[in-house]
Amino acid sequence: MTGFLRRRAITSLLPLVAVLLGVFFLARLTGDPANLYLPVSATPEQRQQFIEQNGLDDSVWAQMGDYLWGILHLDFGESLRTGESAATMALRAFPATLQLAFSTMLIAVVGAVIIGSWAAYRPNSIADRISSFLSMTAASVPDFWFAIIGVWIFAVGLGWLPTSGVTGGMASWVLPVATLVIRPLGVLTQVVRGAMVSALSAPYVRLARSKGAGDLRVVTHHALRNAAAPALTVAGDLMVGLVNGAVVVETIFGWPGIGKLMIDSILGRDFAVLQACVLLTAVSIFVLNILIDIGYALLDARVREKVSA
């Protein structure tokens, strides 16, 4: 296992460096921060002072060197907007994104296991056809469309839920979680249903039935256990997508996560905060992928042998 983790860390190092360099150069394409933070009436002297104070007078290569050197020392610089440490701002926002992502995946996994197993137990039935149609629809429609429709109906039209923010208690969670859970629920339901159909027709399931095992035990103890491996892989990929791609939903609902902080940093040309957010997200995705591989190895003995080698 140690060798596997070491190999994964080495293979992930190059993409991580590429992400760091990519965000450094792309961030600077958003424009000159001096044009945003200084008034139109600012004198050339004031402009030059601002540029020098924030290290923008150095060449791009010098700035990149300072950036990489700071990363090695866990120093990500300070925010141009607030003067606060960029790392502190990113770390403060990240738990909100994780809470939203984990809550979404928990509901999606539980719902997909129930619906997918139920549909697979009666393949080609009306219930199976309905669940397949709804899950494919849910997997195909973009999150932002559900978000806009949800706000229009339940927040603006009916007034049942807040439009944005987190000050409304549990009600503030309903629309963001409901919006994010629809696509993972649809995708996972399709995966669980397909895996369960194959598992329920396997010889070991027929053997369990011949020994008198009941339907519930066959589904939960025999078929579902063997169908869990492909579902885990897809669930892990979806979880990575939620951590990395909840930017639009967080922006629509004003959720104080790292996605919204990224958008605010791009609009505010706050290079240090944007770079810290991207690095934190990239590292978290790397860790999640490692955990997915370990979980898959625990479920599949063939994979476990390769990992242990």
mmCIF file of C-alpha atoms in Angstrom:
data_model
loop_
_atom_site.group_PDB
_atom_site.id
_atom_site.type_symbol
_atom_site.label_atom_id
_atom_site.label_comp_id
_atom_site.label_asym_id
_atom_site.label_seq_id
_atom_site.Cartn_x
_atom_site.Cartn_y
_atom_site.Cartn_z
ATOM 1 C CA MET A 1 0.000 0.000 0.000
ATOM 2 C CA THR A 2 2.859 2.389 0.800
ATOM 3 C CA GLY A 3 4.371 1.783 -2.626
ATOM 4 C CA PHE A 4 1.018 2.440 -4.266
ATOM 5 C CA LEU A 5 0.601 5.736 -2.418
ATOM 6 C CA ARG A 6 4.126 6.752 -3.367
ATOM 7 C CA ARG A 7 3.502 5.979 -7.041
ATOM 8 C CA ARG A 8 0.248 7.917 -7.025
ATOM 9 C CA ALA A 9 1.919 10.905 -5.385
ATOM 10 C CA ILE A 10 4.656 10.930 -8.035
ATOM 11 C CA THR A 11 2.219 10.586 -10.956
ATOM 12 C CA SER A 12 0.053 13.375 -9.536
ATOM 13 C CA LEU A 13 2.936 15.787 -9.106
ATOM 14 C CA LEU A 14 3.196 16.765 -12.781
ATOM 15 C CA PRO A 15 -0.535 17.597 -13.217
ATOM 16 C CA LEU A 16 -0.401 19.567 -9.958
ATOM 17 C CA VAL A 17 2.533 21.639 -11.202
ATOM 18 C CA ALA A 18 0.732 22.185 -14.520
ATOM 19 C CA VAL A 19 -2.337 23.442 -12.642
ATOM 20 C CA LEU A 20 -0.237 25.805 -10.536
ATOM 21 C CA LEU A 21 1.509 27.293 -13.562
ATOM 22 C CA GLY A 22 -1.722 27.439 -15.554
ATOM 23 C CA VAL A 23 -3.623 29.381 -12.917
ATOM 24 C CA PHE A 24 -0.663 31.737 -12.442
ATOM 25 C CA PHE A 25 -0.603 32.779 -16.103
ATOM 26 C CA LEU A 26 -4.377 32.692 -16.684
ATOM 27 C CA ALA A 27 -5.023 34.846 -13.624
ATOM 28 C CA ARG A 28 -2.883 37.593 -15.086
ATOM 29 C CA LEU A 29 -4.943 37.618 -18.265
ATOM 30 C CA THR A 30 -7.853 39.104 -16.292
ATOM 31 C CA GLY A 31 -6.188 42.511 -16.388
ATOM 32 C CA ASP A 32 -4.133 44.916 -14.344
ATOM 33 C CA PRO A 33 -5.325 45.124 -10.702
ATOM 34 C CA ALA A 34 -4.278 48.768 -10.581
ATOM 35 C CA ASN A 35 -7.065 49.640 -13.041
ATOM 36 C CA LEU A 36 -9.592 48.090 -10.664
ATOM 37 C CA TYR A 37 -8.392 49.209 -7.245
ATOM 38 C CA LEU A 38 -7.288 52.761 -8.036
ATOM 39 C CA PRO A 39 -9.707 55.566 -8.898
ATOM 40 C CA VAL A 40 -9.709 57.075 -12.353
ATOM 41 C CA SER A 41 -8.240 60.247 -10.871
ATOM 42 C CA ALA A 42 -5.177 58.405 -9.483
ATOM 43 C CA THR A 43 -1.887 60.060 -10.353
ATOM 44 C CA PRO A 44 0.971 58.154 -12.058
ATOM 45 C CA GLU A 45 2.851 58.303 -8.753
ATOM 46 C CA GLN A 46 -0.043 56.650 -6.877
ATOM 47 C CA ARG A 47 -0.324 54.011 -9.568
ATOM 48 C CA GLN A 48 3.395 53.261 -9.425
ATOM 49 C CA GLN A 49 3.265 53.057 -5.629
ATOM 50 C CA PHE A 50 0.407 50.548 -5.786
ATOM 51 C CA ILE A 51 2.255 48.411 -8.334
ATOM 52 C CA GLU A 52 5.457 48.386 -6.291
ATOM 53 C CA GLN A 53 3.671 47.608 -3.009
ATOM 54 C CA ASN A 54 2.062 44.523 -4.521
ATOM 55 C CA GLY A 55 5.111 43.292 -6.434
ATOM 56 C CA LEU A 56 3.509 43.891 -9.826
ATOM 57 C CA ASP A 57 6.488 45.843 -11.119
ATOM 58 C CA ASP A 58 8.587 42.676 -11.374
ATOM 59 C CA SER A 59 8.676 40.619 -14.557
ATOM 60 C CA VAL A 60 6.222 37.751 -14.949
ATOM 61 C CA TRP A 61 9.032 35.247 -14.487
ATOM 62 C CA ALA A 62 10.161 36.915 -11.276
ATOM 63 C CA GLN A 63 6.576 36.908 -9.997
ATOM 64 C CA MET A 64 6.277 33.218 -10.884
ATOM 65 C CA GLY A 65 9.485 32.449 -9.015
ATOM 66 C CA ASP A 66 8.215 34.278 -5.928
ATOM 67 C CA TYR A 67 4.903 32.426 -6.265
ATOM 68 C CA LEU A 68 6.504 28.963 -6.424
ATOM 69 C CA TRP A 69 8.943 29.815 -3.631
ATOM 70 C CA GLY A 70 6.035 30.951 -1.483
ATOM 71 C CA ILE A 71 4.175 27.690 -2.111
ATOM 72 C CA LEU A 72 7.193 25.700 -0.933
ATOM 73 C CA HIS A 73 7.075 27.717 2.304
ATOM 74 C CA LEU A 74 3.251 27.637 2.529
ATOM 75 C CA ASP A 75 3.128 31.381 1.956
ATOM 76 C CA PHE A 76 0.462 32.248 -0.616
ATOM 77 C CA GLY A 77 0.595 36.015 -0.224
ATOM 78 C CA GLU A 78 -2.087 38.458 0.841
ATOM 79 C CA SER A 79 -5.395 39.456 -0.645
ATOM 80 C CA LEU A 80 -5.433 42.698 -2.616
ATOM 81 C CA ARG A 81 -9.015 43.310 -1.503
ATOM 82 C CA THR A 82 -8.777 42.696 2.251
ATOM 83 C CA GLY A 83 -5.051 42.451 3.048
ATOM 84 C CA GLU A 84 -5.790 39.114 4.722
ATOM 85 C CA SER A 85 -3.715 35.998 4.179
ATOM 86 C CA ALA A 86 -4.829 34.240 0.983
ATOM 87 C CA ALA A 87 -4.377 30.824 2.593
ATOM 88 C CA THR A 88 -6.572 31.817 5.534
ATOM 89 C CA MET A 89 -9.364 32.985 3.220
ATOM 90 C CA ALA A 90 -9.218 29.771 1.165
ATOM 91 C CA LEU A 91 -9.151 27.514 4.226
ATOM 92 C CA ARG A 92 -12.067 29.403 5.763
ATOM 93 C CA ALA A 93 -14.218 28.975 2.647
ATOM 94 C CA PHE A 94 -13.311 25.363 1.883
ATOM 95 C CA PRO A 95 -15.318 23.673 4.696
ATOM 96 C CA ALA A 96 -18.537 25.198 3.342
ATOM 97 C CA THR A 97 -17.856 23.578 -0.044
ATOM 98 C CA LEU A 98 -17.025 20.236 1.579
ATOM 99 C CA GLN A 99 -20.192 20.322 3.676
ATOM 100 C CA LEU A 100 -22.278 21.009 0.584
ATOM 101 C CA ALA A 101 -20.513 18.305 -1.463
ATOM 102 C CA PHE A 102 -20.660 15.593 1.208
ATOM 103 C CA SER A 103 -24.309 16.316 2.016
ATOM 104 C CA THR A 104 -25.149 16.120 -1.671
ATOM 105 C CA MET A 105 -23.286 12.845 -2.213
ATOM 106 C CA LEU A 106 -24.774 11.224 0.887
ATOM 107 C CA ILE A 107 -28.306 11.887 -0.352
ATOM 108 C CA ALA A 108 -27.394 10.887 -3.923
ATOM 109 C CA VAL A 109 -25.783 7.585 -2.896
ATOM 110 C CA VAL A 110 -28.601 6.541 -0.576
ATOM 111 C CA GLY A 111 -31.250 7.514 -3.111
ATOM 112 C CA ALA A 112 -29.444 5.820 -5.999
ATOM 113 C CA VAL A 113 -28.975 2.554 -4.089
ATOM 114 C CA ILE A 114 -32.662 2.418 -3.192
ATOM 115 C CA ILE A 115 -34.032 3.453 -6.593
ATOM 116 C CA GLY A 116 -31.450 1.544 -8.647
ATOM 117 C CA SER A 117 -31.879 -1.675 -6.664
ATOM 118 C CA TRP A 118 -35.653 -1.391 -6.826
ATOM 119 C CA ALA A 119 -35.569 -0.869 -10.605
ATOM 120 C CA ALA A 120 -33.083 -3.723 -11.145
ATOM 121 C CA TYR A 121 -35.176 -6.142 -9.108
ATOM 122 C CA ARG A 122 -38.012 -5.759 -11.628
ATOM 123 C CA PRO A 123 -36.209 -5.052 -14.936
ATOM 124 C CA ASN A 124 -38.293 -3.733 -17.825
ATOM 125 C CA SER A 125 -41.262 -3.124 -15.532
ATOM 126 C CA ILE A 126 -43.159 0.165 -15.543
ATOM 127 C CA ALA A 127 -41.321 1.256 -12.395
ATOM 128 C CA ASP A 128 -37.996 0.454 -14.063
ATOM 129 C CA ARG A 129 -38.898 2.414 -17.185
ATOM 130 C CA ILE A 130 -40.081 5.427 -15.184
ATOM 131 C CA SER A 131 -36.986 5.489 -12.963
ATOM 132 C CA SER A 132 -34.703 5.072 -15.995
ATOM 133 C CA PHE A 133 -36.387 7.952 -17.827
ATOM 134 C CA LEU A 134 -36.252 10.262 -14.813
ATOM 135 C CA SER A 135 -32.651 9.365 -13.966
ATOM 136 C CA MET A 136 -31.484 9.941 -17.538
ATOM 137 C CA THR A 137 -33.293 13.279 -17.584
ATOM 138 C CA ALA A 138 -31.725 14.284 -14.271
ATOM 139 C CA ALA A 139 -28.265 13.317 -15.525
ATOM 140 C CA SER A 140 -28.673 15.380 -18.699
ATOM 141 C CA VAL A 141 -29.944 18.742 -17.454
ATOM 142 C CA PRO A 142 -27.276 21.241 -16.242
ATOM 143 C CA ASP A 143 -27.162 22.285 -12.602
ATOM 144 C CA PHE A 144 -27.598 25.987 -13.255
ATOM 145 C CA TRP A 145 -30.946 25.374 -14.980
ATOM 146 C CA PHE A 146 -32.286 23.554 -11.906
ATOM 147 C CA ALA A 147 -30.887 26.337 -9.726
ATOM 148 C CA ILE A 148 -32.638 29.094 -11.664
ATOM 149 C CA ILE A 149 -35.940 27.188 -11.813
ATOM 150 C CA GLY A 150 -35.711 26.376 -8.103
ATOM 151 C CA VAL A 151 -35.141 30.010 -7.152
ATOM 152 C CA TRP A 152 -37.946 31.162 -9.451
ATOM 153 C CA ILE A 153 -40.518 28.714 -8.104
ATOM 154 C CA PHE A 154 -39.700 28.109 -4.439
ATOM 155 C CA ALA A 155 -37.980 31.367 -3.465
ATOM 156 C CA VAL A 156 -39.478 34.096 -5.659
ATOM 157 C CA GLY A 157 -42.849 32.557 -6.531
ATOM 158 C CA LEU A 158 -43.882 30.694 -3.388
ATOM 159 C CA GLY A 159 -41.537 32.381 -0.927
ATOM 160 C CA TRP A 160 -40.894 29.126 0.903
ATOM 161 C CA LEU A 161 -37.103 29.246 0.767
ATOM 162 C CA PRO A 162 -34.401 31.959 0.823
ATOM 163 C CA THR A 163 -32.905 32.931 -2.503
ATOM 164 C CA SER A 164 -29.307 32.912 -1.261
ATOM 165 C CA GLY A 165 -27.016 33.033 1.728
ATOM 166 C CA VAL A 166 -26.714 30.803 4.789
ATOM 167 C CA THR A 167 -28.515 32.904 7.392
ATOM 168 C CA GLY A 168 -31.834 31.116 6.949
ATOM 169 C CA GLY A 169 -30.858 27.999 8.907
ATOM 170 C CA MET A 170 -31.608 24.616 7.380
ATOM 171 C CA ALA A 171 -33.864 26.259 4.803
ATOM 172 C CA SER A 172 -30.741 27.789 3.236
ATOM 173 C CA TRP A 173 -29.464 24.279 2.464
ATOM 174 C CA VAL A 174 -32.523 23.049 0.603
ATOM 175 C CA LEU A 175 -32.104 24.712 -2.792
ATOM 176 C CA PRO A 176 -28.292 24.342 -3.098
ATOM 177 C CA VAL A 177 -28.340 20.680 -2.049
ATOM 178 C CA ALA A 178 -31.424 19.881 -4.140
ATOM 179 C CA THR A 179 -29.837 21.521 -7.171
ATOM 180 C CA LEU A 180 -26.533 19.696 -6.816
ATOM 181 C CA VAL A 181 -28.035 16.300 -5.940
ATOM 182 C CA ILE A 182 -30.152 15.891 -9.075
ATOM 183 C CA ARG A 183 -27.396 15.046 -11.559
ATOM 184 C CA PRO A 184 -25.374 12.700 -9.268
ATOM 185 C CA LEU A 185 -28.595 10.952 -8.291
ATOM 186 C CA GLY A 186 -29.479 10.393 -11.940
ATOM 187 C CA VAL A 187 -26.031 9.138 -12.915
ATOM 188 C CA LEU A 188 -25.636 6.873 -9.890
ATOM 189 C CA THR A 189 -29.113 5.421 -10.292
ATOM 190 C CA GLN A 190 -28.216 4.330 -13.821
ATOM 191 C CA VAL A 191 -24.919 2.815 -12.643
ATOM 192 C CA VAL A 192 -26.455 1.002 -9.663
ATOM 193 C CA ARG A 193 -29.324 -0.285 -11.764
ATOM 194 C CA GLY A 194 -26.992 -1.684 -14.450
ATOM 195 C CA ALA A 195 -24.623 -3.260 -11.922
ATOM 196 C CA MET A 196 -27.499 -4.756 -9.943
ATOM 197 C CA VAL A 197 -29.121 -6.271 -13.037
ATOM 198 C CA SER A 198 -25.844 -8.073 -13.799
ATOM 199 C CA ALA A 199 -25.321 -9.088 -10.176
ATOM 200 C CA LEU A 200 -28.862 -10.450 -9.716
ATOM 201 C CA SER A 201 -28.402 -12.737 -12.720
ATOM 202 C CA ALA A 202 -25.027 -14.059 -11.530
ATOM 203 C CA PRO A 203 -24.579 -17.742 -10.508
ATOM 204 C CA TYR A 204 -23.839 -16.908 -6.853
ATOM 205 C CA VAL A 205 -27.195 -15.147 -6.548
ATOM 206 C CA ARG A 206 -29.006 -18.156 -7.994
ATOM 207 C CA LEU A 207 -27.117 -20.347 -5.545
ATOM 208 C CA ALA A 208 -28.160 -18.107 -2.639
ATOM 209 C CA ARG A 209 -31.790 -18.333 -3.758
ATOM 210 C CA SER A 210 -31.576 -22.116 -3.995
ATOM 211 C CA LYS A 211 -30.382 -22.195 -0.392
ATOM 212 C CA GLY A 212 -33.515 -20.351 0.693
ATOM 213 C CA ALA A 213 -32.202 -16.783 0.980
ATOM 214 C CA GLY A 214 -34.972 -14.198 0.936
ATOM 215 C CA ASP A 215 -35.273 -11.422 -1.611
ATOM 216 C CA LEU A 216 -34.064 -8.709 0.777
ATOM 217 C CA ARG A 217 -31.019 -10.720 1.822
ATOM 218 C CA VAL A 218 -30.171 -11.564 -1.793
ATOM 219 C CA VAL A 219 -30.264 -7.898 -2.755
ATOM 220 C CA THR A 220 -28.461 -6.427 0.257
ATOM 221 C CA HIS A 221 -25.954 -9.141 1.173
ATOM 222 C CA HIS A 222 -25.086 -10.678 -2.184
ATOM 223 C CA ALA A 223 -25.937 -8.528 -5.207
ATOM 224 C CA LEU A 224 -25.416 -5.060 -3.755
ATOM 225 C CA ARG A 225 -22.021 -5.893 -2.290
ATOM 226 C CA ASN A 226 -20.697 -6.957 -5.681
ATOM 227 C CA ALA A 227 -22.360 -4.045 -7.473
ATOM 228 C CA ALA A 228 -20.787 -1.521 -5.105
ATOM 229 C CA ALA A 229 -17.374 -1.354 -6.829
ATOM 230 C CA PRO A 230 -18.448 0.357 -10.091
ATOM 231 C CA ALA A 231 -20.859 2.573 -8.161
ATOM 232 C CA LEU A 232 -18.029 3.652 -5.827
ATOM 233 C CA THR A 233 -15.839 4.657 -8.762
ATOM 234 C CA VAL A 234 -18.575 6.764 -10.332
ATOM 235 C CA ALA A 235 -19.543 8.245 -6.952
ATOM 236 C CA GLY A 236 -15.933 9.241 -6.378
ATOM 237 C CA ASP A 237 -15.723 10.950 -9.754
ATOM 238 C CA LEU A 238 -18.976 12.778 -9.036
ATOM 239 C CA MET A 239 -17.670 13.832 -5.626
ATOM 240 C CA VAL A 240 -14.545 15.252 -7.252
ATOM 241 C CA GLY A 241 -16.790 17.094 -9.696
ATOM 242 C CA LEU A 242 -18.815 18.568 -6.839
ATOM 243 C CA VAL A 243 -15.725 19.831 -5.022
ATOM 244 C CA ASN A 244 -14.281 21.209 -8.235
ATOM 245 C CA GLY A 245 -17.413 22.272 -10.071
ATOM 246 C CA ALA A 246 -19.847 23.744 -7.563
ATOM 247 C CA VAL A 247 -18.718 27.220 -8.644
ATOM 248 C CA VAL A 248 -21.898 28.102 -10.528
ATOM 249 C CA VAL A 249 -24.281 26.830 -7.852
ATOM 250 C CA GLU A 250 -22.345 28.542 -5.048
ATOM 251 C CA THR A 251 -22.417 31.804 -6.998
ATOM 252 C CA ILE A 252 -26.146 31.588 -7.735
ATOM 253 C CA PHE A 253 -27.072 30.870 -4.122
ATOM 254 C CA GLY A 254 -24.419 33.044 -2.500
ATOM 255 C CA TRP A 255 -22.956 30.001 -0.751
ATOM 256 C CA PRO A 256 -19.734 31.052 1.047
ATOM 257 C CA GLY A 257 -17.638 28.224 -0.393
ATOM 258 C CA ILE A 258 -14.396 28.122 -2.264
ATOM 259 C CA GLY A 259 -16.149 28.219 -5.642
ATOM 260 C CA LYS A 260 -17.746 31.582 -4.898
ATOM 261 C CA LEU A 261 -14.441 32.818 -3.498
ATOM 262 C CA MET A 262 -12.771 31.879 -6.791
ATOM 263 C CA ILE A 263 -15.312 33.866 -8.787
ATOM 264 C CA ASP A 264 -14.955 36.859 -6.483
ATOM 265 C CA SER A 265 -11.165 36.638 -6.801
ATOM 266 C CA ILE A 266 -11.330 36.505 -10.596
ATOM 267 C CA LEU A 267 -13.649 39.502 -10.734
ATOM 268 C CA GLY A 268 -11.475 41.329 -8.205
ATOM 269 C CA ARG A 269 -8.193 40.307 -9.905
ATOM 270 C CA ASP A 270 -7.075 38.988 -6.529
ATOM 271 C CA PHE A 271 -4.290 36.758 -7.822
ATOM 272 C CA ALA A 272 -3.038 35.428 -4.483
ATOM 273 C CA VAL A 273 -6.471 34.287 -3.281
ATOM 274 C CA LEU A 274 -7.325 32.702 -6.630
ATOM 275 C CA GLN A 275 -4.039 30.783 -6.673
ATOM 276 C CA ALA A 276 -4.553 29.584 -3.089
ATOM 277 C CA CYS A 277 -8.102 28.415 -3.901
ATOM 278 C CA VAL A 278 -7.017 26.484 -6.983
ATOM 279 C CA LEU A 279 -4.112 24.824 -5.165
ATOM 280 C CA LEU A 280 -6.318 23.778 -2.252
ATOM 281 C CA THR A 281 -8.930 22.382 -4.622
ATOM 282 C CA ALA A 282 -6.328 20.502 -6.673
ATOM 283 C CA VAL A 283 -4.771 18.924 -3.582
ATOM 284 C CA SER A 284 -8.195 17.909 -2.246
ATOM 285 C CA ILE A 285 -9.030 16.255 -5.575
ATOM 286 C CA PHE A 286 -5.741 14.355 -5.430
ATOM 287 C CA VAL A 287 -6.558 13.125 -1.908
ATOM 288 C CA LEU A 288 -10.095 12.147 -2.927
ATOM 289 C CA ASN A 289 -8.769 10.120 -5.858
ATOM 290 C CA ILE A 290 -6.406 8.268 -3.520
ATOM 291 C CA LEU A 291 -9.299 7.474 -1.149
ATOM 292 C CA ILE A 292 -11.409 6.244 -4.075
ATOM 293 C CA ASP A 293 -8.631 3.901 -5.189
ATOM 294 C CA ILE A 294 -8.237 2.549 -1.652
ATOM 295 C CA GLY A 295 -11.992 2.031 -1.326
ATOM 296 C CA TYR A 296 -12.129 0.248 -4.656
ATOM 297 C CA ALA A 297 -9.270 -2.007 -3.566
ATOM 298 C CA LEU A 298 -11.131 -2.914 -0.380
ATOM 299 C CA LEU A 299 -14.176 -3.963 -2.426
ATOM 300 C CA ASP A 300 -12.353 -5.814 -5.207
ATOM 301 C CA ALA A 301 -9.734 -8.439 -4.292
ATOM 302 C CA ARG A 302 -8.160 -8.260 -7.771
ATOM 303 C CA VAL A 303 -7.499 -4.535 -7.391
ATOM 304 C CA ARG A 304 -6.312 -5.103 -3.820
ATOM 305 C CA GLU A 305 -3.614 -7.460 -5.046
ATOM 306 C CA LYS A 306 -2.356 -4.860 -7.540
ATOM 307 C CA VAL A 307 -2.344 -2.125 -4.915
ATOM 308 C CA SER A 308 -0.478 -4.278 -2.414
ATOM 309 C CA ALA A 309 2.123 -5.279 -4.999
#
